CSV table of C-alpha atoms in Angstrom, one decimal:
chain,number,residue,atom,x,y,z
A,228,UNK,CA,63.9,76.5,114.9
A,229,UNK,CA,61.9,75.3,117.6
A,230,UNK,CA,58.4,75.2,117.0
A,231,UNK,CA,55.7,75.4,119.4
A,232,UNK,CA,52.6,73.5,120.7
A,233,UNK,CA,49.3,75.8,119.5
A,234,UNK,CA,48.2,75.1,122.7
A,235,UNK,CA,51.5,76.5,125.0
A,236,UNK,CA,51.4,80.4,126.5
A,237,UNK,CA,52.1,83.1,125.2
A,238,UNK,CA,55.4,85.1,127.1
A,239,UNK,CA,53.7,85.5,131.0
A,240,UNK,CA,53.2,89.3,131.4
A,241,UNK,CA,52.0,89.0,127.3
A,242,UNK,CA,49.9,85.8,128.5
A,243,UNK,CA,48.2,87.5,130.7
A,244,UNK,CA,47.4,91.1,130.1
A,245,UNK,CA,45.2,90.3,127.3
A,246,UNK,CA,44.0,86.6,127.9
A,247,UNK,CA,46.0,85.5,124.5
A,248,UNK,CA,47.2,81.8,123.9
A,249,UNK,CA,48.9,81.1,120.4
A,250,UNK,CA,45.6,79.2,119.4
A,251,UNK,CA,42.8,81.7,119.6
A,252,UNK,CA,45.0,84.9,118.6
A,253,UNK,CA,43.4,86.4,115.8
A,254,UNK,CA,45.3,87.4,113.6
A,255,UNK,CA,44.4,89.9,110.4
A,256,UNK,CA,45.7,89.1,107.0
A,257,UNK,CA,48.5,92.4,106.1
A,258,UNK,CA,49.4,91.6,102.9
A,259,UNK,CA,50.6,87.8,101.8
A,260,UNK,CA,52.3,86.0,103.9
A,261,UNK,CA,51.8,88.2,105.9
A,262,UNK,CA,49.2,88.5,109.1
A,263,UNK,CA,49.4,90.8,112.8
A,264,UNK,CA,47.1,91.1,116.1
A,265,UNK,CA,47.9,94.8,117.1
A,266,UNK,CA,48.1,94.8,120.8
A,267,UNK,CA,45.9,97.5,122.6
A,268,UNK,CA,47.7,100.2,125.1
A,269,UNK,CA,47.1,101.1,128.3
A,270,UNK,CA,45.6,105.2,128.0
A,271,UNK,CA,48.4,107.5,127.6
A,272,UNK,CA,51.2,105.6,126.5
A,273,UNK,CA,52.8,105.7,122.9
A,274,UNK,CA,54.2,103.9,120.9
A,275,UNK,CA,53.1,100.3,119.6
A,276,UNK,CA,52.3,96.9,119.7
A,277,UNK,CA,51.8,93.3,118.3
A,278,UNK,CA,52.6,89.9,117.7
A,279,UNK,CA,53.9,89.5,114.0
A,280,UNK,CA,53.0,86.3,111.8
A,281,UNK,CA,55.6,86.6,108.4
A,282,UNK,CA,55.5,82.9,106.5
A,283,UNK,CA,58.0,80.7,105.9
A,284,UNK,CA,60.7,82.6,103.0
A,285,UNK,CA,59.3,85.5,102.9
A,286,UNK,CA,61.4,88.5,103.1
A,287,UNK,CA,59.7,92.3,104.9
A,288,UNK,CA,60.0,95.4,103.0
A,289,UNK,CA,63.7,97.7,103.3
A,290,UNK,CA,62.9,99.5,106.3
A,291,UNK,CA,64.8,101.3,109.0
A,292,UNK,CA,63.2,102.9,112.6
A,293,UNK,CA,61.4,105.9,113.5
A,294,UNK,CA,63.4,105.1,117.1
A,295,UNK,CA,63.9,102.0,119.2
A,296,UNK,CA,62.7,98.2,118.6
A,297,UNK,CA,62.2,95.7,120.8
A,298,UNK,CA,61.4,92.0,118.4
A,299,UNK,CA,61.7,89.2,120.9
A,300,UNK,CA,61.4,85.4,118.2
A,301,UNK,CA,58.2,83.9,120.1
A,302,UNK,CA,57.9,80.9,117.0
A,303,UNK,CA,60.1,80.0,114.2
A,304,UNK,CA,63.5,82.2,112.9
A,305,UNK,CA,64.0,85.0,111.2
A,306,UNK,CA,67.9,86.8,110.0
A,307,UNK,CA,69.1,90.2,108.9
A,308,UNK,CA,72.1,92.3,107.9
A,309,UNK,CA,72.8,92.3,112.0
A,310,UNK,CA,72.5,88.0,112.2
A,311,UNK,CA,70.3,85.5,113.3
A,312,UNK,CA,67.4,85.0,115.8
A,313,UNK,CA,65.4,82.7,116.7
A,314,UNK,CA,62.7,81.4,119.2
A,315,UNK,CA,64.2,83.5,122.8
A,316,UNK,CA,65.7,85.5,120.3
A,317,UNK,CA,66.0,89.3,121.6
A,318,UNK,CA,66.5,92.5,118.4
A,319,UNK,CA,67.6,96.2,119.9
A,320,UNK,CA,67.5,98.5,116.9
A,321,UNK,CA,67.0,101.8,116.7
A,322,UNK,CA,67.3,105.1,114.1
A,323,UNK,CA,70.2,104.1,112.6
A,324,UNK,CA,69.3,100.2,111.7
A,325,UNK,CA,68.1,99.7,108.3
A,326,UNK,CA,67.1,96.4,107.1
A,327,UNK,CA,65.2,93.5,105.4
A,328,UNK,CA,64.8,91.2,108.2
A,329,UNK,CA,64.1,87.6,106.2
A,330,UNK,CA,62.4,84.5,107.5
A,331,UNK,CA,63.3,80.9,108.8
A,332,UNK,CA,62.3,78.5,104.6
A,333,UNK,CA,60.2,76.4,106.4
A,334,UNK,CA,59.1,77.7,110.0
A,335,UNK,CA,58.7,81.7,109.0
A,336,UNK,CA,58.6,83.3,112.9
A,337,UNK,CA,56.0,84.4,115.0
A,338,UNK,CA,58.0,87.7,117.0
A,339,UNK,CA,56.7,90.2,119.7
A,340,UNK,CA,57.1,93.7,117.9
A,341,UNK,CA,57.8,96.7,120.5
A,342,UNK,CA,58.2,99.9,118.4
A,343,UNK,CA,58.9,103.2,119.7
A,344,UNK,CA,56.8,104.6,117.0
A,345,UNK,CA,56.3,103.7,113.0
A,346,UNK,CA,59.4,102.3,110.5
A,347,UNK,CA,60.6,103.8,107.9
A,348,UNK,CA,59.9,102.3,104.6
A,349,UNK,CA,61.9,102.5,101.7
A,350,UNK,CA,59.4,101.1,98.7
A,351,UNK,CA,57.0,103.0,97.5
A,352,UNK,CA,54.5,100.1,98.4
A,353,UNK,CA,55.6,100.4,101.4
A,354,UNK,CA,55.2,103.9,102.8
A,355,UNK,CA,51.4,102.5,100.4
A,356,UNK,CA,51.1,100.5,102.6
A,357,UNK,CA,51.8,102.3,106.0
A,358,UNK,CA,48.6,104.2,107.0
A,359,UNK,CA,46.6,101.0,106.6
A,360,UNK,CA,48.8,99.4,108.1
A,361,UNK,CA,51.0,101.5,112.0
A,362,UNK,CA,53.2,99.7,111.1
């Protein structure tokens, strides 16, 4: 997978709207090897928009979705039952998909995720952490 120079900008609309580059994203820890940065939405808009940074070889908890979710690969790669997604790839899932994404063993993954509604985590740990993460 392609590694991005930290001086490169995020996709144009995101970089311009939020004034961010990869080098200055204010990451917050979600858990071991998992960081995120929530991007605020316009007033009255529902859903969730965030950047997610997952370390090498990390597996996200098994989960489904409460609605549509689009994931754009920005750096590294991840795989799940639906396929392999690298930099520039777009995954489009809905409430019928349940998966357990696994990041690249070397590069990890940085993604931009837009969700209509929160995920539906299967594990008790995922469900307990959900109110804290907003995912």
